[in-house]
């Protein structure tokens, strides 16, 4: 993974946020998943979101993609060269069309479709053929078909799944499923890509491959990446900055090195919180943020 | 000693009774008895128990009990040897699939079927020609339309015939057959766009608000819509002619470019007209299936949350599928009404909606050849059986047998007669516990909507 070391050194341009979350609070009945969370991600940045189980990381993603509507706060997305738009209150497909794509913590591929078709669905969501054009096989339909086929092949090659194009999504090994989900998300041409624990459940070799994909998504495609990840080695290598959530609150934000030595973060991970309910740490996070050093 | 033996004997009897096989046998026999009752003669005021005695104390009950036992034996065999039976059946069904593996071979088969469909009907008797048009042709068209809704998009539409009714009444209206008169009268050919548009608009109006609902609510709303349309058609006698109906819907005719031809009540010309339309629609839907829109339908059916996440407006595609189905249904309604020349509200029953659904499920949801074959087969075989001295049945009992057939089908071949490739995969995956095979429960999973 050459070049990854530079990634953490090479700071992204500052002062041009791609997404700005301000005072977001999300409640489910008595449970507060996000409490007054404010954070900004710079354009071109890889920002990691870490935190113990149930800290609210996935909830934050769901707010950013229109799946959940927070009770309070604003979320603004600034597509390149356009004015800021609010994400809150838009349905997920609209948010995706603004330029935010995501993967899911537990893969949600279209299982009965092949790897190629999965990516193609993503590419085609940006094309224009309607039912009439499709049934009559108009020239534009053929043109678009060619285009979507080529683009899907490119994206499969990008994540290294060319050989597996015709296999069913569900038949792929776990690591390949994660890569396929990334390819499908990229197919919609996002400016911001949200990855929810892409390396969870993968082996070491697969983790390295994923790390490489994330790096190239960021540098070659110029896509900003918001990354939820428990694997600290991956976070340290891939992220420019790290945001730490605990019990729905943002408790730290900064470069990996700084966050790693933050008192509050260490406490959160070791479970020495004053709240009686210690976070139920899995093996991954019980090891704490020090793991990567 | 002997007390001990009886104790173990009764314990053994209890164990036997508890065994799932024994219970299943009892259930099948009970089902047979119920079926015997339902299909038997009914009582009257003078002889209130005649229904019971006529059904249960009559030799015909034996047929039903035997049927129950036979089905139990079948399921018993399945439990024991199911794996092997299944493998063999899969192997057998793969054989033809192997032979027509290439695209060219597949089109060869379609061509043979088409040639057969062109040259064979003239040799048939008048009765069978009528079956071919009114029972098979129209229902093939209905089935491939519903297939878009149920098979591609995974939406359960139980009011499908309402759109058929809308198409039929559009036909009657624009040709001037209804008590209310149109601004100008049209030849049925020119009514086609009007009928399709009317059904499509109705589909969008019904679909846009209701397709937000979870799958099972959609089924209830469409069921209600079907009823509303039929009852409205019955009660608005001054507009629709009500249950007595109206006559005088003209036949199709061509008067252009020196060609003058008018279809009549005779079946064969209508058959060819219908065949032409069905082939056109089949080409269209085949292209739709393998297009951006068709893949989006599949994505919506498979996982709505993921579909939204890749920018597919789930509601829009559901409404689209619903409207495409509705227009096909409306088109079929127009064709049929102009053929038989009259329209009555009594024709648009819920059973008819269910029947079309059965045709699609039987043929194989999401598969065009399946929908065609399913509709042709299920509409044709009952007609043969009805003529047969041994299997002759009461026409009103048809749905009981269709229901039973569907149950058996779901047990042994849930993917249908000629399943689509995607659906077959889905079922195989569901057996391994990945995803939901039930096209209609994909959206019914409440957790799917809130917790990705
Ligand atoms: N749809 C929901 N209904 C009720 N509570 C929810 C819902 N979604 C999330 N929560 C709650 O919000 C809190 C944060 O959950 P979230 O999934 O965001 O955590 P997370 O940081 O992603 O955890 P993990 O590392 O386990 O994925 C949890 O207490 C969870 O129970
Ligand atoms: Mg999570």
XYZ file of C-alpha atoms and ligand atoms in Angstrom:
777
model
C 0.000 0.000 0.000
C 2.425 2.585 -1.073
C 1.084 6.067 -1.121
C -1.272 5.379 1.741
C 1.220 6.758 4.158
C 1.161 10.026 2.224
C -2.615 10.115 2.459
C -2.543 10.838 6.143
C 0.211 13.361 5.687
C -1.235 15.113 2.689
C -3.899 17.325 4.228
C -6.880 18.144 2.010
C -7.718 21.755 1.184
C -9.293 23.437 4.146
C -12.227 25.825 4.176
C -14.275 24.201 1.428
C -16.656 21.872 3.229
C -18.533 19.338 1.109
C -20.971 18.574 3.865
C -21.839 20.502 7.016
C -23.768 18.892 9.842
C -25.000 21.334 12.447
C -26.643 20.550 15.779
C -28.275 17.356 14.588
C -30.368 15.515 17.146
C -32.127 12.260 16.343
C -34.357 10.432 18.796
C -36.244 7.174 18.696
C -38.781 7.352 21.461
C -36.647 7.512 24.581
C -33.398 6.669 22.812
C -31.275 9.557 21.616
C -29.133 8.223 18.785
C -27.545 11.553 17.934
C -27.293 14.436 20.378
C -26.407 17.854 19.012
C -23.814 16.586 16.565
C -21.975 19.186 14.488
C -19.195 18.383 12.078
C -17.852 19.410 8.700
C -16.116 17.395 6.080
C -13.746 19.112 3.667
C -13.972 18.459 -0.043
C -11.532 15.725 -1.020
C -11.132 14.538 2.538
C -11.318 11.022 3.913
C -13.045 11.458 7.233
C -13.403 8.469 9.525
C -16.212 8.140 12.052
C -15.407 5.829 14.928
C -17.037 5.001 18.208
C -18.240 2.036 20.257
C -21.275 -0.024 19.252
C -24.484 1.943 19.371
C -22.631 5.255 19.356
C -24.809 6.543 16.529
C -22.473 6.159 13.553
C -24.961 4.414 11.300
C -27.665 6.796 12.478
C -25.510 9.670 11.265
C -25.209 7.992 7.851
C -28.949 7.468 7.723
C -29.508 11.158 8.436
C -26.996 12.088 5.741
C -28.737 9.931 3.147
C -32.334 10.852 3.868
C -33.298 7.553 5.457
C -33.909 9.218 8.830
C -35.110 12.756 9.412
C -33.471 14.262 12.486
C -35.764 16.135 14.859
C -33.352 19.030 15.147
C -30.429 20.461 13.236
C -29.434 20.973 9.631
C -27.392 19.031 7.138
C -26.069 20.910 4.132
C -24.429 19.346 1.141
C -22.409 21.452 -1.302
C -21.956 19.859 -4.695
C -18.909 21.155 -6.529
C -19.624 24.503 -8.149
C -23.197 24.609 -6.918
C -24.849 26.202 -3.943
C -25.522 24.309 -0.739
C -28.646 22.171 -0.514
C -30.336 20.768 2.552
C -30.428 16.997 2.829
C -32.986 16.849 5.619
C -36.450 15.935 4.434
C -35.428 14.595 1.029
C -36.091 10.993 0.129
C -32.995 8.790 -0.205
C -33.150 8.591 -3.998
C -33.142 12.388 -4.213
C -30.190 12.631 -1.856
C -28.340 10.113 -3.980
C -29.039 12.216 -7.031
C -27.504 15.202 -5.279
C -24.244 13.264 -5.204
C -24.135 11.285 -1.956
C -23.821 7.512 -2.309
C -23.509 4.929 0.420
C -22.888 1.323 1.309
C -24.598 -0.533 4.117
C -23.206 -2.036 7.291
C -24.718 -5.390 6.328
C -24.427 -5.725 2.532
C -27.619 -4.953 0.715
C -26.823 -6.102 -2.782
C -29.469 -7.183 -5.267
C -28.837 -10.829 -4.598
C -30.555 -12.344 -7.597
C -28.684 -10.072 -9.976
C -25.142 -10.659 -11.148
C -22.269 -8.482 -10.017
C -22.358 -6.754 -13.386
C -26.106 -6.122 -13.202
C -25.779 -4.723 -9.686
C -23.357 -2.092 -10.885
C -25.394 -1.473 -14.001
C -28.495 -0.658 -11.955
C -26.455 2.069 -10.309
C -25.135 3.436 -13.592
C -28.572 3.352 -15.171
C -30.204 5.314 -12.395
C -28.551 8.321 -14.037
C -29.725 7.564 -17.577
C -32.992 8.549 -19.178
C -34.568 5.655 -21.069
C -38.225 5.442 -20.117
C -40.616 2.524 -20.522
C -41.712 3.571 -24.002
C -38.150 4.028 -25.204
C -37.226 0.680 -23.693
C -40.093 -1.184 -25.353
C -39.532 0.389 -28.754
C -35.728 0.007 -28.542
C -35.212 3.538 -29.802
C -31.734 4.587 -30.944
C -31.203 6.492 -27.722
C -31.997 3.344 -25.740
C -29.330 1.426 -27.639
C -26.846 4.219 -27.117
C -27.551 4.315 -23.405
C -27.301 0.550 -23.197
C -23.842 0.640 -24.699
C -22.811 3.416 -22.381
C -24.074 1.736 -19.234
C -22.422 -1.538 -20.216
C -19.051 0.140 -20.730
C -19.250 2.161 -17.547
C -20.255 -0.881 -15.485
C -17.307 -2.819 -16.842
C -14.978 0.038 -15.977
C -16.257 0.179 -12.422
C -15.980 -3.571 -11.930
C -12.411 -3.338 -13.163
C -11.789 -0.449 -10.789
C -12.626 -2.579 -7.756
C -10.999 -5.653 -9.278
C -14.077 -7.761 -9.921
C -13.867 -8.122 -13.693
C -13.487 -11.895 -13.437
C -16.588 -12.185 -11.349
C -18.869 -10.008 -13.445
C -21.332 -12.765 -14.261
C -21.542 -14.326 -10.845
C -24.545 -13.771 -8.632
C -23.923 -11.069 -6.064
C -24.836 -13.439 -3.256
C -22.400 -16.073 -4.500
C -19.401 -13.777 -4.121
C -17.004 -14.113 -1.198
C -17.644 -11.610 1.541
C -14.788 -9.288 0.684
C -15.878 -9.149 -2.939
C -19.426 -8.325 -1.897
C -18.110 -5.325 -0.016
C -16.147 -4.202 -3.045
C -19.167 -4.722 -5.262
C -21.252 -2.531 -2.985
C -18.647 0.183 -3.347
C -18.674 -0.209 -7.126
C -22.462 0.033 -7.180
C -22.360 3.183 -5.062
C -19.671 4.698 -7.305
C -21.812 3.892 -10.313
C -24.120 6.736 -9.357
C -21.213 9.169 -9.776
C -21.121 10.579 -6.236
C -19.032 13.424 -4.904
C -19.322 12.040 -1.399
C -19.169 8.326 -0.642
C -20.307 6.978 2.714
C -18.861 3.606 3.661
C -20.397 1.848 6.657
C -17.827 -0.585 8.068
C -16.594 -1.779 4.676
C -13.942 -3.995 6.256
C -16.152 -5.661 8.856
C -15.868 -9.406 8.613
C -13.149 -9.414 5.974
C -9.777 -11.091 6.295
C -6.431 -9.337 6.253
C -5.818 -9.628 2.540
C -9.308 -8.366 1.801
C -8.775 -5.465 4.189
C -5.644 -4.442 2.301
C -7.516 -4.611 -0.990
C -10.317 -2.483 0.442
C -7.877 0.028 1.781
C -6.400 0.309 -1.680
C -9.845 0.783 -3.236
C -10.729 3.522 -0.751
C -7.452 5.264 -1.436
C -7.986 5.186 -5.191
C -11.595 6.299 -4.884
C -10.303 9.317 -3.039
C -7.249 10.147 -5.110
C -8.069 8.900 -8.618
C -11.775 9.661 -8.669
C -11.562 12.680 -6.431
C -14.439 11.495 -4.283
C -14.660 12.567 -0.651
C -15.088 9.586 1.645
C -16.872 9.393 4.976
C -15.834 6.130 6.535
C -17.224 4.251 9.508
C -14.699 1.676 10.568
C -13.781 -0.280 13.663
C -10.463 -1.456 12.317
C -8.045 1.150 13.645
C -5.206 0.119 11.383
C -7.378 0.898 8.383
C -8.602 4.160 9.920
C -5.062 5.307 10.664
C -3.885 4.504 7.164
C -6.842 5.820 5.209
C -8.268 8.819 7.028
C -7.129 12.426 7.031
C -9.186 13.154 10.098
C -11.226 11.164 12.583
C -14.496 12.032 14.310
C -15.371 10.107 17.454
C -18.941 9.495 18.562
C -20.007 8.127 21.910
C -23.606 7.789 23.072
C -24.690 9.973 20.192
C -22.305 12.817 21.038
C -19.290 13.985 19.108
C -16.530 13.701 21.694
C -13.438 14.327 19.582
C -12.359 15.376 16.144
C -8.906 15.694 14.674
C -6.053 13.932 12.941
C -5.706 10.221 13.748
C -2.634 10.828 15.863
C -4.298 13.484 17.991
C -7.570 11.623 18.446
C -5.725 8.520 19.483
C -4.314 10.223 22.542
C -7.443 12.123 23.466
C -8.518 11.497 27.078
C -12.237 11.353 26.317
C -11.704 8.911 23.474
C -9.636 6.541 25.541
C -12.221 6.666 28.283
C -15.042 5.986 25.855
C -13.264 2.957 24.511
C -12.278 1.583 27.867
C -15.829 2.064 29.098
C -14.954 4.282 32.057
C -17.946 6.502 31.407
C -19.968 7.911 34.260
C -23.135 6.572 32.638
C -23.830 3.170 34.136
C -24.267 1.568 30.749
C -20.840 0.753 29.475
C -20.736 0.286 25.697
C -20.848 -3.388 24.843
C -17.480 -3.599 23.190
C -16.796 -6.293 20.603
C -13.297 -7.666 20.245
C -12.498 -4.980 17.712
C -13.115 -1.878 19.708
C -12.322 -3.315 23.130
C -8.759 -3.211 21.898
C -9.195 0.522 21.699
C -7.853 3.102 19.364
C -4.264 2.267 20.310
C -4.390 -0.843 18.168
C -3.103 0.908 15.116
C 0.106 2.250 16.578
C -47.243 -57.395 32.526
C -50.225 -56.905 30.230
C -50.948 -53.549 31.835
C -47.426 -52.587 30.874
C -47.981 -53.653 27.273
C -51.190 -51.702 26.919
C -49.483 -48.739 28.480
C -46.676 -48.907 25.960
C -49.178 -49.555 23.185
C -51.194 -46.502 24.075
C -48.013 -44.521 24.471
C -46.976 -45.701 21.054
C -50.387 -44.704 19.689
C -49.922 -41.298 21.222
C -46.509 -40.986 19.695
C -47.918 -42.061 16.368
C -50.674 -39.497 16.605
C -48.192 -36.848 17.535
C -46.044 -37.670 14.564
C -46.255 -35.016 11.893
C -47.089 -37.592 9.227
C -50.218 -38.721 11.035
C -51.353 -35.184 11.590
C -50.758 -34.294 8.028
C -52.771 -37.301 6.910
C -55.653 -36.201 9.107
C -55.390 -32.687 7.672
C -55.416 -33.892 4.091
C -58.401 -36.180 4.708
C -60.225 -33.369 6.442
C -59.441 -31.112 3.524
C -60.844 -33.751 1.181
C -64.063 -33.921 3.190
C -64.427 -30.157 3.102
C -63.851 -30.168 -0.622
C -66.443 -32.921 -1.059
C -68.948 -30.817 0.878
C -68.163 -27.670 -1.026
C -68.479 -29.234 -4.429
C -71.469 -31.448 -3.604
C -75.170 -30.673 -3.925
C -76.575 -28.000 -1.672
C -79.522 -28.433 0.660
C -82.822 -26.632 0.519
C -85.456 -25.592 2.998
C -87.336 -28.815 2.454
C -84.239 -30.946 2.872
C -81.793 -28.983 5.018
C -79.273 -31.779 5.458
C -79.352 -32.912 1.853
C -76.031 -31.173 1.296
C -74.380 -33.280 3.969
C -75.965 -36.587 3.084
C -75.551 -35.984 -0.625
C -71.872 -35.221 -0.216
C -70.662 -37.291 2.696
C -72.837 -40.410 2.405
C -72.402 -40.736 -1.280
C -69.717 -42.722 -3.062
C -68.198 -39.527 -4.414
C -66.810 -38.770 -0.975
C -64.452 -41.676 -1.497
C -62.898 -39.929 -4.451
C -62.089 -36.909 -2.291
C -60.763 -38.943 0.611
C -58.650 -40.947 -1.812
C -57.396 -37.680 -3.269
C -56.484 -36.491 0.226
C -54.640 -39.718 1.002
C -52.880 -39.589 -2.344
C -51.708 -36.032 -1.723
C -50.584 -37.016 1.756
C -48.645 -39.917 0.287
C -47.126 -37.506 -2.172
C -46.002 -35.134 0.564
C -44.784 -38.130 2.566
C -42.767 -39.254 -0.405
C -41.501 -35.727 -0.783
C -40.361 -35.592 2.808
C -38.527 -38.898 2.453
C -37.312 -38.778 -1.111
C -37.927 -35.136 -1.858
C -34.289 -34.399 -2.438
C -33.949 -37.071 -5.071
C -37.295 -36.264 -6.708
C -36.346 -32.636 -6.840
C -32.960 -33.371 -8.326
C -34.521 -35.533 -11.001
C -37.143 -32.944 -11.818
C -34.530 -30.221 -11.966
C -32.471 -32.448 -14.202
C -35.438 -33.162 -16.433
C -36.449 -29.524 -16.728
C -32.879 -28.640 -17.485
C -32.833 -30.919 -20.491
C -34.970 -28.710 -22.716
C -33.228 -25.696 -21.243
C -29.913 -27.209 -22.338
C -31.200 -27.768 -25.813
C -32.309 -24.191 -26.181
C -29.410 -22.672 -24.383
C -28.321 -20.328 -27.100
C -30.321 -17.305 -27.960
C -30.765 -18.525 -31.504
C -32.198 -21.833 -30.318
C -34.594 -20.010 -28.038
C -35.841 -17.802 -30.847
C -36.121 -20.951 -32.951
C -38.507 -22.406 -30.391
C -40.522 -19.191 -30.278
C -40.743 -19.194 -34.052
C -42.018 -22.777 -34.102
C -44.636 -21.887 -31.485
C -45.667 -18.860 -33.513
C -45.964 -20.819 -36.750
C -48.014 -23.388 -34.901
C -50.223 -20.637 -33.491
C -50.799 -19.391 -37.031
C -51.461 -22.611 -38.937
C -53.188 -24.777 -36.337
C -56.338 -22.829 -35.322
C -58.102 -23.016 -38.727
C -58.281 -26.782 -38.300
C -60.160 -26.430 -35.027
C -63.920 -26.583 -34.515
C -65.895 -23.415 -33.904
C -66.119 -24.099 -30.200
C -62.368 -24.360 -29.796
C -61.784 -21.300 -31.903
C -64.010 -19.399 -29.540
C -62.094 -20.747 -26.562
C -58.942 -19.671 -28.298
C -60.084 -16.058 -28.543
C -62.265 -15.450 -25.488
C -60.548 -17.723 -22.996
C -56.973 -17.985 -24.132
C -56.050 -15.002 -26.294
C -57.529 -12.343 -24.055
C -56.202 -13.991 -20.925
C -52.708 -14.351 -22.337
C -52.747 -10.604 -22.880
C -54.076 -10.034 -19.358
C -51.476 -12.364 -17.871
C -48.483 -10.739 -19.540
C -49.746 -7.373 -18.321
C -50.182 -8.512 -14.731
C -46.788 -10.159 -14.988
C -45.224 -6.709 -15.195
C -46.889 -5.721 -11.923
C -46.541 -8.938 -9.945
C -43.573 -10.561 -11.594
C -41.268 -7.659 -12.397
C -42.062 -5.183 -9.657
C -43.364 -7.582 -7.015
C -46.631 -5.772 -6.358
C -49.737 -7.714 -5.460
C -52.640 -6.332 -7.496
C -55.970 -7.960 -6.691
C -58.101 -5.449 -8.593
C -56.535 -5.979 -11.974
C -59.838 -6.621 -13.727
C -61.034 -3.122 -12.824
C -58.691 -1.790 -15.523
C -60.046 -4.355 -17.952
C -63.484 -2.950 -17.170
C -62.251 0.588 -17.736
C -60.860 -0.441 -21.122
C -64.101 -2.193 -22.012
C -66.259 0.779 -21.060
C -63.930 3.139 -22.903
C -64.468 0.992 -25.974
C -68.219 1.076 -25.547
C -68.200 4.811 -24.896
C -66.093 5.969 -27.810
C -67.987 3.792 -30.253
C -71.277 5.235 -29.046
C -72.733 2.108 -27.488
C -73.253 3.505 -24.004
C -76.305 5.538 -22.933
C -73.969 8.554 -22.662
C -72.605 9.676 -25.977
C -69.117 10.787 -26.902
C -68.422 14.003 -28.829
C -67.565 11.883 -31.869
C -67.751 8.187 -32.680
C -64.604 6.230 -33.361
C -63.648 2.991 -35.008
C -62.348 0.567 -32.337
C -58.855 0.874 -33.794
C -58.797 4.534 -32.919
C -60.182 3.816 -29.476
C -57.043 1.863 -28.610
C -55.063 4.893 -27.414
C -58.087 6.200 -25.503
C -58.708 2.886 -23.756
C -55.051 2.466 -22.895
C -54.801 6.039 -21.643
C -57.942 5.743 -19.525
C -56.713 2.568 -17.862
C -53.258 4.036 -17.388
C -54.616 7.200 -15.797
C -56.762 5.100 -13.488
C -53.680 3.068 -12.625
C -51.666 6.159 -11.788
C -54.490 7.708 -9.766
C -54.924 4.535 -7.772
C -51.230 3.713 -7.599
C -49.653 7.024 -6.644
C -51.195 7.208 -3.169
C -51.462 3.490 -2.423
C -48.117 2.226 -3.642
C -46.514 3.955 -0.683
C -48.204 1.346 1.438
C -46.632 -1.909 2.443
C -47.355 -4.918 0.233
C -50.305 -6.377 2.077
C -52.133 -3.061 2.312
C -51.711 -2.618 -1.402
C -53.447 -5.953 -1.937
C -56.379 -4.812 0.196
C -56.689 -1.438 -1.519
C -56.601 -2.944 -5.004
C -59.147 -5.536 -3.940
C -61.397 -2.718 -2.775
C -60.820 -0.777 -5.976
C -61.915 -3.775 -8.046
C -65.112 -3.990 -6.048
C -65.762 -0.264 -6.308
C -65.434 -0.303 -10.076
C -67.769 -3.239 -10.447
C -70.386 -1.871 -8.064
C -70.178 1.565 -9.615
C -70.627 0.051 -13.060
C -73.653 -1.857 -11.825
C -75.298 1.105 -10.114
C -74.588 3.813 -12.666
C -77.106 2.267 -14.977
C -77.707 5.485 -16.853
C -74.056 5.661 -17.793
C -72.842 2.108 -18.146
C -75.975 0.114 -18.750
C -75.466 -1.580 -15.395
C -75.802 -5.304 -14.914
C -78.081 -5.733 -17.893
C -75.376 -4.250 -20.001
C -75.393 -2.561 -23.377
C -75.074 -4.084 -26.801
C -74.009 -2.748 -30.136
C -70.310 -2.188 -29.620
C -69.003 -2.324 -33.185
C -66.337 -4.691 -34.394
C -62.920 -3.642 -35.558
C -62.766 -2.596 -39.166
C -60.262 -1.157 -41.582
C -61.117 1.351 -44.276
C -57.906 2.769 -45.522
C -55.598 2.685 -48.516
C -58.174 0.853 -50.565
C -58.435 -1.939 -48.011
C -61.895 -2.509 -46.638
C -62.195 -5.205 -44.084
C -64.505 -5.614 -41.144
C -64.143 -8.144 -38.401
C -67.305 -9.974 -37.449
C -68.456 -12.205 -34.652
C -66.551 -14.986 -36.353
C -63.665 -16.135 -34.243
C -60.786 -16.822 -36.544
C -60.221 -13.253 -37.807
C -60.356 -11.995 -34.241
C -57.922 -14.653 -33.231
C -55.366 -13.402 -35.722
C -55.936 -9.809 -34.709
C -55.370 -10.774 -31.103
C -52.339 -12.851 -31.993
C -50.798 -9.871 -33.728
C -51.370 -7.617 -30.752
C -50.086 -10.200 -28.285
C -46.905 -10.699 -30.302
C -46.356 -6.929 -30.413
C -46.853 -6.576 -26.681
C -44.572 -9.548 -26.062
C -41.795 -7.922 -28.075
C -42.257 -4.724 -26.110
C -42.207 -6.388 -22.719
C -39.252 -8.555 -23.668
C -37.292 -5.398 -24.444
C -38.589 -3.794 -21.255
C -37.384 -6.709 -19.165
C -33.820 -6.324 -20.370
C -33.702 -2.568 -20.096
C -32.862 0.098 -17.593
C -36.510 0.136 -16.524
C -36.758 -3.640 -16.176
C -33.621 -3.834 -14.058
C -34.920 -1.024 -11.885
C -38.120 -3.045 -11.367
C -36.010 -5.979 -10.224
C -33.985 -3.773 -7.908
C -37.163 -2.392 -6.354
C -38.546 -5.876 -5.895
C -35.342 -7.181 -4.354
C -34.511 -4.442 -1.889
C -36.316 -1.117 -1.766
C -33.848 0.476 0.615
C -30.877 -0.398 -1.565
C -32.768 0.706 -4.671
C -33.438 4.119 -3.137
C -29.795 4.311 -2.120
C -28.664 4.017 -5.746
C -30.987 6.791 -6.819
C -34.000 4.797 -7.939
C -37.232 6.523 -7.000
C -39.002 3.423 -5.741
C -42.458 4.950 -5.779
C -42.081 6.170 -9.340
C -41.103 2.738 -10.621
C -43.881 1.046 -8.715
C -46.438 3.419 -10.186
C -44.884 2.859 -13.604
C -45.174 -0.927 -13.346
C -48.688 -0.611 -12.033
C -49.703 1.687 -14.868
C -48.126 -0.490 -17.551
C -50.091 -3.457 -16.188
C -53.265 -1.395 -16.039
C -52.942 -0.244 -19.641
C -52.435 -3.782 -20.867
C -55.543 -4.807 -18.968
C -57.484 -1.910 -20.466
C -56.302 -2.863 -23.945
C -57.500 -6.431 -23.412
C -60.854 -5.084 -22.214
C -61.296 -3.059 -25.376
C -60.415 -6.011 -27.620
C -62.845 -8.327 -25.886
C -65.743 -5.894 -25.765
C -65.480 -5.099 -29.436
C -65.364 -8.775 -30.235
C -68.427 -9.888 -28.272
C -70.199 -6.595 -28.935
C -71.693 -6.044 -25.508
C -70.566 -5.184 -22.032
C -72.115 -5.853 -18.645
C -70.849 -5.023 -15.194
C -71.369 -8.647 -14.182
C -68.286 -9.712 -16.079
C -65.824 -7.839 -13.897
C -65.715 -10.007 -10.817
C -62.987 -10.351 -8.235
C -62.643 -13.980 -9.258
C -61.450 -12.838 -12.630
C -58.688 -10.779 -11.021
C -57.707 -13.785 -8.962
C -57.827 -16.007 -12.022
C -55.340 -13.848 -13.900
C -53.091 -13.836 -10.847
C -53.271 -17.625 -10.728
C -52.310 -17.792 -14.399
C -49.233 -15.669 -13.756
C -48.156 -17.539 -10.638
C -48.750 -20.882 -12.292
C -46.758 -19.927 -15.366
C -43.888 -18.484 -13.379
C -43.827 -14.965 -11.996
C -41.651 -12.586 -13.930
C -41.361 -14.839 -16.950
C -42.987 -13.920 -20.252
C -42.983 -17.445 -21.712
C -44.320 -18.546 -18.340
C -47.207 -16.088 -18.365
C -48.141 -17.088 -21.909
C -47.838 -20.813 -21.271
C -49.545 -20.592 -17.898
C -52.497 -18.691 -19.296
C -52.835 -20.944 -22.339
C -52.518 -24.124 -20.330
C -54.818 -23.239 -17.440
C -57.474 -21.816 -19.709
C -57.371 -24.730 -22.102
C -57.179 -27.787 -19.846
C -60.334 -27.009 -17.847
C -62.258 -26.753 -21.115
C -61.101 -30.212 -22.091
C -61.889 -31.653 -18.688
C -65.313 -30.107 -18.710
C -66.165 -32.005 -21.877
C -64.835 -35.217 -20.463
C -67.431 -37.654 -19.040
C -65.172 -38.712 -16.175
C -63.791 -35.362 -15.081
C -66.770 -33.193 -15.893
C -67.187 -30.587 -13.193
C -69.561 -27.815 -12.253
C -68.295 -24.594 -13.836
C -68.701 -22.707 -10.571
C -66.342 -25.185 -8.896
C -63.470 -24.335 -11.215
C -61.840 -22.024 -8.687
C -61.720 -24.732 -6.040
C -59.693 -26.922 -8.336
C -57.510 -24.070 -9.457
C -56.819 -23.249 -5.816
C -55.892 -26.848 -5.083
C -53.691 -26.954 -8.153
C -51.929 -23.810 -7.025
C -51.324 -25.250 -3.553
C -49.766 -28.355 -5.054
C -47.749 -26.208 -7.404
C -46.426 -24.093 -4.538
C -45.326 -27.218 -2.701
C -43.544 -28.916 -5.537
C -42.586 -26.223 -7.981
C -42.946 -22.813 -6.389
C -41.116 -21.112 -9.238
C -43.925 -21.971 -11.675
C -44.054 -23.777 -15.000
C -41.473 -21.786 -16.946
C -39.766 -19.672 -14.321
C -37.713 -16.612 -15.078
C -33.991 -16.935 -14.517
C -33.986 -14.244 -11.854
C -36.903 -15.661 -9.949
C -35.369 -19.128 -9.978
C -32.227 -17.653 -8.460
C -34.215 -15.791 -5.829
C -35.929 -18.983 -4.726
C -32.673 -20.875 -4.636
C -31.180 -18.109 -2.503
C -34.155 -18.073 -0.171
C -33.652 -21.764 0.408
C -30.148 -20.938 1.583
C -31.627 -18.242 3.774
C -30.461 -15.254 1.754
C -33.132 -12.684 1.091
C -36.837 -13.137 0.596
C -38.098 -15.235 -2.271
C -41.611 -13.983 -1.913
C -41.833 -11.218 -4.423
C -44.654 -9.718 -2.471
C -43.107 -9.681 0.948
C -39.958 -7.875 -0.056
C -41.672 -4.598 0.647
C -43.827 -5.988 3.418
C -40.902 -6.348 5.754
C -41.419 -3.446 8.155
C -37.823 -3.555 9.328
C -36.582 -3.061 5.791
C -37.909 0.448 5.676
C -36.430 1.783 8.864
C -33.259 -0.015 9.737
C -30.827 -0.475 6.884
N -34.695 2.541 13.699
C -34.321 2.632 14.991
N -35.259 2.508 15.963
C -34.902 2.605 17.254
N -33.658 2.816 17.683
C -32.687 2.935 16.765
C -32.968 2.847 15.385
N -31.809 3.012 14.698
C -30.851 3.173 15.624
N -31.373 3.137 16.862
C -30.642 3.289 18.100
O -29.733 4.321 17.964
C -28.518 4.025 18.621
C -27.365 4.179 17.685
O -27.428 3.160 16.701
P -26.454 3.088 15.460
O -26.897 1.957 14.621
O -26.394 4.409 14.838
O -25.074 2.739 16.144
P -23.660 2.447 15.480
O -22.729 3.444 15.994
O -23.797 2.326 14.015
O -23.317 1.042 16.119
P -22.577 -0.232 15.469
O -21.132 -0.024 15.647
O -23.076 -1.356 16.287
O -23.017 -0.316 14.067
C -28.652 2.633 19.197
O -28.988 2.741 20.555
C -29.802 2.064 18.423
O -30.522 1.145 19.201
Mg -23.578 0.873 12.651
